[in-house]
Tab-separated table of C-alpha atoms in Angstrom:
chain	number	residue	atom	x	y	z
A	1	MET	CA	-2.786	31.251	43.062
A	2	GLY	CA	-1.470	28.117	41.360
A	3	GLY	CA	-3.302	25.646	43.645
A	4	THR	CA	-4.090	22.067	42.570
A	5	GLU	CA	-7.428	20.431	43.361
A	6	ARG	CA	-7.571	16.741	44.300
A	7	LEU	CA	-10.026	14.766	42.147
A	8	TRP	CA	-11.741	11.755	43.689
A	9	LEU	CA	-13.510	9.015	41.740
A	10	PHE	CA	-15.445	6.133	43.222
A	11	ALA	CA	-13.972	3.222	41.264
A	12	SER	CA	-10.684	2.022	39.764
A	13	LEU	CA	-10.117	-0.397	36.869
A	14	CYS	CA	-7.081	-2.616	37.496
A	15	GLN	CA	-5.281	-4.776	34.940
A	16	LEU	CA	-2.913	-7.764	34.970
A	17	VAL	CA	-1.143	-8.877	31.754
A	18	LEU	CA	-0.403	-12.587	31.292
A	19	LEU	CA	1.374	-14.572	28.543
A	20	THR	CA	2.365	-18.233	28.519
A	21	CYS	CA	4.191	-20.524	26.102
A	22	GLU	CA	4.456	-24.301	26.359
A	23	GLN	CA	5.167	-27.176	24.002
A	24	HIS	CA	6.103	-30.857	24.122
A	25	SER	CA	7.671	-33.208	21.592
A	26	ASN	CA	6.122	-36.317	20.056
A	27	PRO	CA	7.246	-39.102	17.711
A	28	VAL	CA	7.188	-38.259	14.003
A	29	GLU	CA	4.062	-39.511	12.221
A	30	VAL	CA	4.086	-39.265	8.423
A	31	GLU	CA	1.472	-40.461	5.947
A	32	VAL	CA	2.739	-41.165	2.422
A	33	ARG	CA	0.144	-40.797	-0.344
A	34	PHE	CA	0.750	-41.654	-3.990
A	35	GLN	CA	-1.061	-42.566	-7.189
A	36	SER	CA	-0.805	-46.041	-8.682
A	37	PHE	CA	2.332	-46.535	-10.746
A	38	PRO	CA	3.632	-47.425	-13.250
A	39	SER	CA	0.703	-46.466	-15.462
A	40	SER	CA	1.778	-48.792	-18.294
A	41	GLN	CA	1.751	-51.928	-16.121
A	42	ASP	CA	-0.522	-53.488	-13.534
A	43	PRO	CA	1.241	-53.897	-10.157
A	44	ASP	CA	-0.338	-56.058	-7.484
A	45	SER	CA	1.519	-54.581	-4.489
A	46	TYR	CA	3.690	-51.723	-3.252
A	47	THR	CA	6.468	-51.803	-0.693
A	48	LEU	CA	7.705	-48.837	1.327
A	49	THR	CA	11.130	-48.964	2.948
A	50	CYS	CA	12.739	-46.348	5.155
A	51	ARG	CA	16.452	-46.081	5.914
A	52	THR	CA	18.424	-43.685	8.068
A	53	ALA	CA	21.203	-41.451	6.745
A	54	SER	CA	23.625	-44.236	7.714
A	55	ASN	CA	21.610	-46.710	5.560
A	56	HIS	CA	20.105	-48.568	8.518
A	57	LEU	CA	16.700	-50.079	7.709
A	58	VAL	CA	14.145	-48.812	10.237
A	59	TYR	CA	10.836	-49.500	8.510
A	60	ALA	CA	9.339	-51.690	5.810
A	61	GLU	CA	5.703	-52.201	4.882
A	62	ALA	CA	3.788	-53.707	1.980
A	63	VAL	CA	0.296	-52.815	0.777
A	64	ASP	CA	-1.899	-54.618	-1.723
A	65	HIS	CA	-2.821	-52.664	-4.846
A	66	SER	CA	-6.509	-53.347	-4.168
A	67	ALA	CA	-6.278	-51.074	-1.107
A	68	CYS	CA	-5.409	-48.083	-3.299
A	69	SER	CA	-8.698	-46.335	-3.975
A	70	PRO	CA	-8.079	-43.856	-5.437
A	71	GLN	CA	-4.754	-43.154	-3.695
A	72	CYS	CA	-2.388	-45.475	-1.900
A	73	LYS	CA	-1.767	-44.521	1.729
A	74	MET	CA	1.042	-45.811	3.916
A	75	SER	CA	2.019	-44.577	7.378
A	76	LEU	CA	5.424	-44.105	8.986
A	77	ARG	CA	6.191	-43.661	12.679
A	78	LEU	CA	9.738	-42.436	13.201
A	79	VAL	CA	11.888	-40.472	15.609
A	80	GLU	CA	12.857	-36.897	14.825
A	81	ASP	CA	16.216	-36.948	13.038
A	82	GLN	CA	17.336	-33.859	11.131
A	83	ARG	CA	19.823	-35.956	9.143
A	84	GLY	CA	16.739	-37.255	7.372
A	85	TYR	CA	15.558	-40.577	5.977
A	86	LYS	CA	15.728	-42.239	2.574
A	87	ILE	CA	12.292	-43.469	1.478
A	88	THR	CA	11.788	-45.932	-1.380
A	89	LEU	CA	8.428	-46.865	-2.906
A	90	ARG	CA	8.604	-50.000	-5.027
A	91	ALA	CA	5.828	-51.301	-7.301
A	92	SER	CA	5.817	-55.072	-7.894
A	93	ARG	CA	3.886	-57.798	-9.624
A	94	ASN	CA	4.304	-61.459	-8.693
A	95	ASP	CA	7.278	-60.428	-6.507
A	96	THR	CA	9.000	-58.836	-9.500
A	97	ALA	CA	9.938	-55.159	-9.170
A	98	LEU	CA	8.390	-52.958	-11.860
A	99	GLU	CA	9.411	-49.438	-10.819
A	100	ALA	CA	10.793	-47.620	-7.795
A	101	LYS	CA	10.583	-44.040	-6.543
A	102	THR	CA	13.137	-42.758	-4.036
A	103	PHE	CA	13.153	-39.479	-2.120
A	104	ASN	CA	14.583	-37.982	1.048
A	105	LEU	CA	12.427	-37.145	4.036
A	106	ILE	CA	13.559	-34.607	6.620
A	107	PRO	CA	10.858	-34.525	9.321
A	108	VAL	CA	9.481	-31.144	10.296
A	109	SER	CA	10.955	-30.289	13.680
A	110	LEU	CA	8.740	-29.131	16.521
A	111	SER	CA	11.175	-26.247	16.890
A	112	SER	CA	9.633	-24.926	13.641
A	113	LEU	CA	6.324	-24.467	15.465
A	114	HIS	CA	5.561	-22.229	18.416
A	115	VAL	CA	2.339	-21.637	20.293
A	116	TYR	CA	1.759	-18.627	22.539
A	117	SER	CA	-1.329	-18.563	24.712
A	118	THR	CA	-3.058	-15.789	26.623
A	119	THR	CA	-6.083	-16.064	28.887
A	120	THR	CA	-8.546	-16.499	26.010
A	121	SER	CA	-6.500	-16.915	22.820
A	122	ALA	CA	-3.670	-18.865	21.209
A	123	LEU	CA	-1.232	-17.796	18.497
A	124	LEU	CA	0.484	-20.497	16.434
A	125	THR	CA	3.494	-19.519	14.326
A	126	TRP	CA	5.547	-21.715	12.015
A	127	LYS	CA	8.562	-21.667	9.711
A	128	LEU	CA	8.628	-24.300	6.969
A	129	HIS	CA	10.542	-25.118	3.794
A	130	ARG	CA	9.395	-24.033	0.332
A	131	GLN	CA	7.621	-27.292	-0.585
A	132	GLN	CA	5.865	-27.494	2.774
A	133	SER	CA	2.654	-25.898	3.995
A	134	LEU	CA	0.560	-26.136	7.141
A	135	SER	CA	-2.714	-27.577	5.861
A	136	SER	CA	-4.870	-28.024	8.970
A	137	LEU	CA	-5.058	-27.160	12.654
A	138	SER	CA	-7.249	-28.375	15.492
A	139	LEU	CA	-7.488	-27.677	19.221
A	140	TYR	CA	-8.422	-30.477	21.593
A	141	ASN	CA	-9.633	-29.595	25.093
A	142	THR	CA	-7.990	-32.198	27.324
A	143	HIS	CA	-10.407	-31.470	30.201
A	144	SER	CA	-13.690	-31.865	28.311
A	145	GLN	CA	-12.063	-34.297	25.835
A	146	SER	CA	-13.583	-32.471	22.892
A	147	ILE	CA	-12.382	-30.616	19.811
A	148	THR	CA	-12.989	-26.906	20.355
A	149	HIS	CA	-11.580	-25.593	17.072
A	150	ILE	CA	-10.708	-27.034	13.678
A	151	SER	CA	-9.527	-25.236	10.563
A	152	SER	CA	-8.368	-26.202	7.079
A	153	MET	CA	-5.785	-23.635	6.072
A	154	LYS	CA	-6.371	-21.551	2.981
A	155	PRO	CA	-3.262	-20.758	0.896
A	156	SER	CA	-3.523	-17.083	1.911
A	157	GLU	CA	-3.524	-18.067	5.601
A	158	ALA	CA	-0.639	-20.511	5.220
A	159	VAL	CA	1.556	-17.828	3.616
A	160	LYS	CA	1.215	-15.621	6.713
A	161	SER	CA	2.879	-18.359	8.799
A	162	GLN	CA	0.665	-17.616	11.785
A	163	TYR	CA	-2.850	-18.350	12.959
A	164	THR	CA	-4.841	-17.039	15.929
A	165	VAL	CA	-7.638	-18.795	17.794
A	166	THR	CA	-9.813	-16.685	20.103
A	167	GLY	CA	-12.635	-17.315	22.550
A	168	LEU	CA	-10.810	-19.978	24.576
A	169	GLN	CA	-11.512	-20.830	28.206
A	170	PRO	CA	-8.951	-19.397	30.670
A	171	GLY	CA	-6.868	-21.847	32.694
A	172	THR	CA	-7.511	-24.760	30.318
A	173	ARG	CA	-5.111	-27.284	28.814
A	174	PHE	CA	-5.271	-27.886	25.068
A	175	LYS	CA	-3.516	-30.143	22.610
A	176	VAL	CA	-2.736	-28.341	19.359
A	177	LYS	CA	-2.660	-30.749	16.421
A	178	VAL	CA	-1.381	-29.661	13.015
A	179	VAL	CA	-0.769	-31.332	9.667
A	180	VAL	CA	2.163	-30.224	7.502
A	181	THR	CA	1.862	-31.194	3.826
A	182	THR	CA	4.856	-31.676	1.522
A	183	LEU	CA	4.220	-31.961	-2.231
A	184	LEU	CA	6.718	-33.919	-4.335
A	185	LYS	CA	5.177	-33.035	-7.687
A	186	GLN	CA	7.735	-34.750	-9.911
A	187	LEU	CA	7.124	-38.061	-8.143
A	188	ASN	CA	3.382	-37.519	-7.703
A	189	VAL	CA	3.820	-38.152	-3.970
A	190	THR	CA	2.309	-36.241	-1.035
A	191	LEU	CA	3.632	-36.407	2.530
A	192	LYS	CA	1.438	-35.457	5.475
A	193	GLN	CA	3.198	-35.129	8.815
A	194	ARG	CA	1.159	-34.838	12.002
A	195	LEU	CA	2.579	-32.855	14.891
A	196	SER	CA	1.186	-32.182	18.328
A	197	LEU	CA	1.923	-29.469	20.883
A	198	SER	CA	0.460	-28.894	24.328
A	199	MET	CA	-0.449	-25.529	25.767
A	200	GLU	CA	-2.465	-24.021	28.593
A	201	THR	CA	-4.323	-20.736	28.564
A	202	ALA	CA	-3.348	-18.341	31.331
A	203	GLN	CA	-5.451	-18.224	34.481
A	204	CYS	CA	-6.670	-14.942	35.935
A	205	PRO	CA	-6.909	-14.475	39.716
A	206	PRO	CA	-10.338	-15.363	41.181
A	207	ASP	CA	-13.137	-12.921	40.250
A	208	TRP	CA	-11.031	-11.155	37.594
A	209	LEU	CA	-12.368	-10.728	34.050
A	210	ALA	CA	-10.283	-12.416	31.305
A	211	ASN	CA	-9.796	-10.960	27.828
A	212	GLY	CA	-6.838	-11.808	25.582
A	213	ARG	CA	-3.572	-11.247	27.440
A	214	SER	CA	-5.239	-9.225	30.189
A	215	CYS	CA	-7.222	-9.718	33.367
A	216	TYR	CA	-9.384	-6.881	34.699
A	217	THR	CA	-11.043	-6.162	38.013
A	218	LEU	CA	-13.126	-3.256	39.273
A	219	ARG	CA	-12.379	-1.827	42.703
A	220	ARG	CA	-14.853	0.553	44.314
A	221	GLY	CA	-13.920	3.268	46.778
A	222	GLY	CA	-13.247	6.992	46.710
A	223	LEU	CA	-9.591	7.437	45.735
A	224	THR	CA	-7.352	9.916	44.002
A	225	TRP	CA	-5.496	8.736	40.889
A	226	SER	CA	-2.263	8.186	42.846
A	227	GLU	CA	-4.106	6.220	45.527
A	228	ALA	CA	-5.834	4.106	42.866
A	229	LEU	CA	-2.442	3.444	41.265
A	230	ARG	CA	-1.020	2.127	44.535
A	231	SER	CA	-4.185	0.153	45.270
A	232	CYS	CA	-4.019	-1.729	41.959
A	233	LYS	CA	-0.336	-2.571	42.413
A	234	ARG	CA	-1.130	-4.278	45.723
A	235	LEU	CA	-3.737	-6.638	44.220
A	236	ALA	CA	-1.403	-9.072	42.405
A	237	ALA	CA	2.149	-9.342	41.124
A	238	GLY	CA	2.402	-7.172	38.014
A	239	SER	CA	-1.061	-5.603	38.304
A	240	HIS	CA	-1.585	-1.905	37.604
A	241	LEU	CA	-4.224	0.629	36.641
A	242	ALA	CA	-5.751	-0.499	33.364
A	243	ASP	CA	-4.066	0.676	30.168
A	244	LEU	CA	-6.688	0.297	27.432
A	245	LYS	CA	-4.572	0.547	24.293
A	246	THR	CA	-7.077	-0.385	21.574
A	247	PRO	CA	-10.728	0.440	20.777
A	248	GLU	CA	-11.428	-3.287	21.192
A	249	ASP	CA	-10.168	-3.179	24.796
A	250	VAL	CA	-12.352	-0.152	25.552
A	251	LEU	CA	-15.396	-1.785	23.945
A	252	TYR	CA	-14.890	-5.044	25.839
A	253	VAL	CA	-14.553	-3.390	29.248
A	254	SER	CA	-17.365	-0.872	28.700
A	255	SER	CA	-19.706	-3.621	27.444
A	256	HIS	CA	-19.010	-5.646	30.576
A	257	LEU	CA	-19.668	-2.648	32.824
A	258	LEU	CA	-22.924	-1.832	31.025
A	259	SER	CA	-24.135	-5.426	31.236
A	260	HIS	CA	-23.707	-5.285	35.020
A	261	ASN	CA	-25.180	-1.777	35.402
A	262	ASN	CA	-21.771	-0.445	36.410
A	263	LEU	CA	-21.683	2.741	34.343
A	264	LEU	CA	-19.133	4.622	36.441
A	265	LEU	CA	-16.524	7.317	36.299
A	266	LEU	CA	-13.419	5.325	37.100
A	267	TRP	CA	-9.665	5.647	37.141
A	268	THR	CA	-7.474	4.023	34.473
A	269	GLY	CA	-3.766	4.321	33.775
A	270	LEU	CA	-4.344	7.334	31.516
A	271	ASN	CA	-2.828	10.455	33.111
A	272	ASP	CA	-1.399	13.885	32.341
A	273	GLN	CA	1.611	13.744	34.636
A	274	GLN	CA	4.142	14.443	31.886
A	275	VAL	CA	2.111	17.415	30.638
A	276	ARG	CA	1.757	18.819	34.147
A	277	ARG	CA	5.449	18.262	34.871
A	278	GLY	CA	6.380	20.151	31.708
A	279	THR	CA	4.013	23.006	32.595
A	280	GLU	CA	5.501	23.347	36.075
A	281	GLU	CA	9.038	23.384	34.651
A	282	ASN	CA	8.059	26.160	32.225
A	283	ARG	CA	6.658	28.199	35.096
A	284	GLN	CA	9.943	27.921	36.942
């Protein structure tokens, strides 16, 4: 007879996919670390000077040798300038120069870093020069004023040029703080630049369940698949019947349903329309 029966289920699982990206610039903060030099003499002080590409002096600082234990540390606060800076470290004794080390510093641009946030996760990606590596990352919750995540990068993680943080609170502002390390081995100098980006996790509509990029909600009521499809589309801009692409998505949703005693037969975006359309065309 070729008739088609209408199947009704009593619940529909709807989904909304969200993705945000946000970042802000900050002044360049660089810490210069170095071992005492020269080894054959006994300096009593070190001076750090910083000049622009046009040889304009923008920074000068002196530190007593007694403060170097075991490394000397001096801090620079500059503006981002991709033309770079000329840094000179000079060791002295009784105001007489003993030895100087000079190198160029090109600050890491914030455009080299990107952070993408979902409802409950953040992905940080970066692109650095050969001598540079991202050595640490921390997330600061600006609402609770607390550090929610901190990580010292392993070499294997740094090579991947990306890092993911999960388990974040939806609709929350964070400050992402990273440290980029540059090793100048020939000079025995290490540069540590601190950068900061701001981001906010996406916010699901009220009473929706957040997981990764997606928000889910369960709607009860006897509907056909087509009716459930239209019903989900009316809930929010961009919402649709849930498309559970990975085993992790299925596990997350099913675990939530079980924990609330909602073990139901429900509609999702999975359908056989293309198969049925092909079958009908073959019959014709």
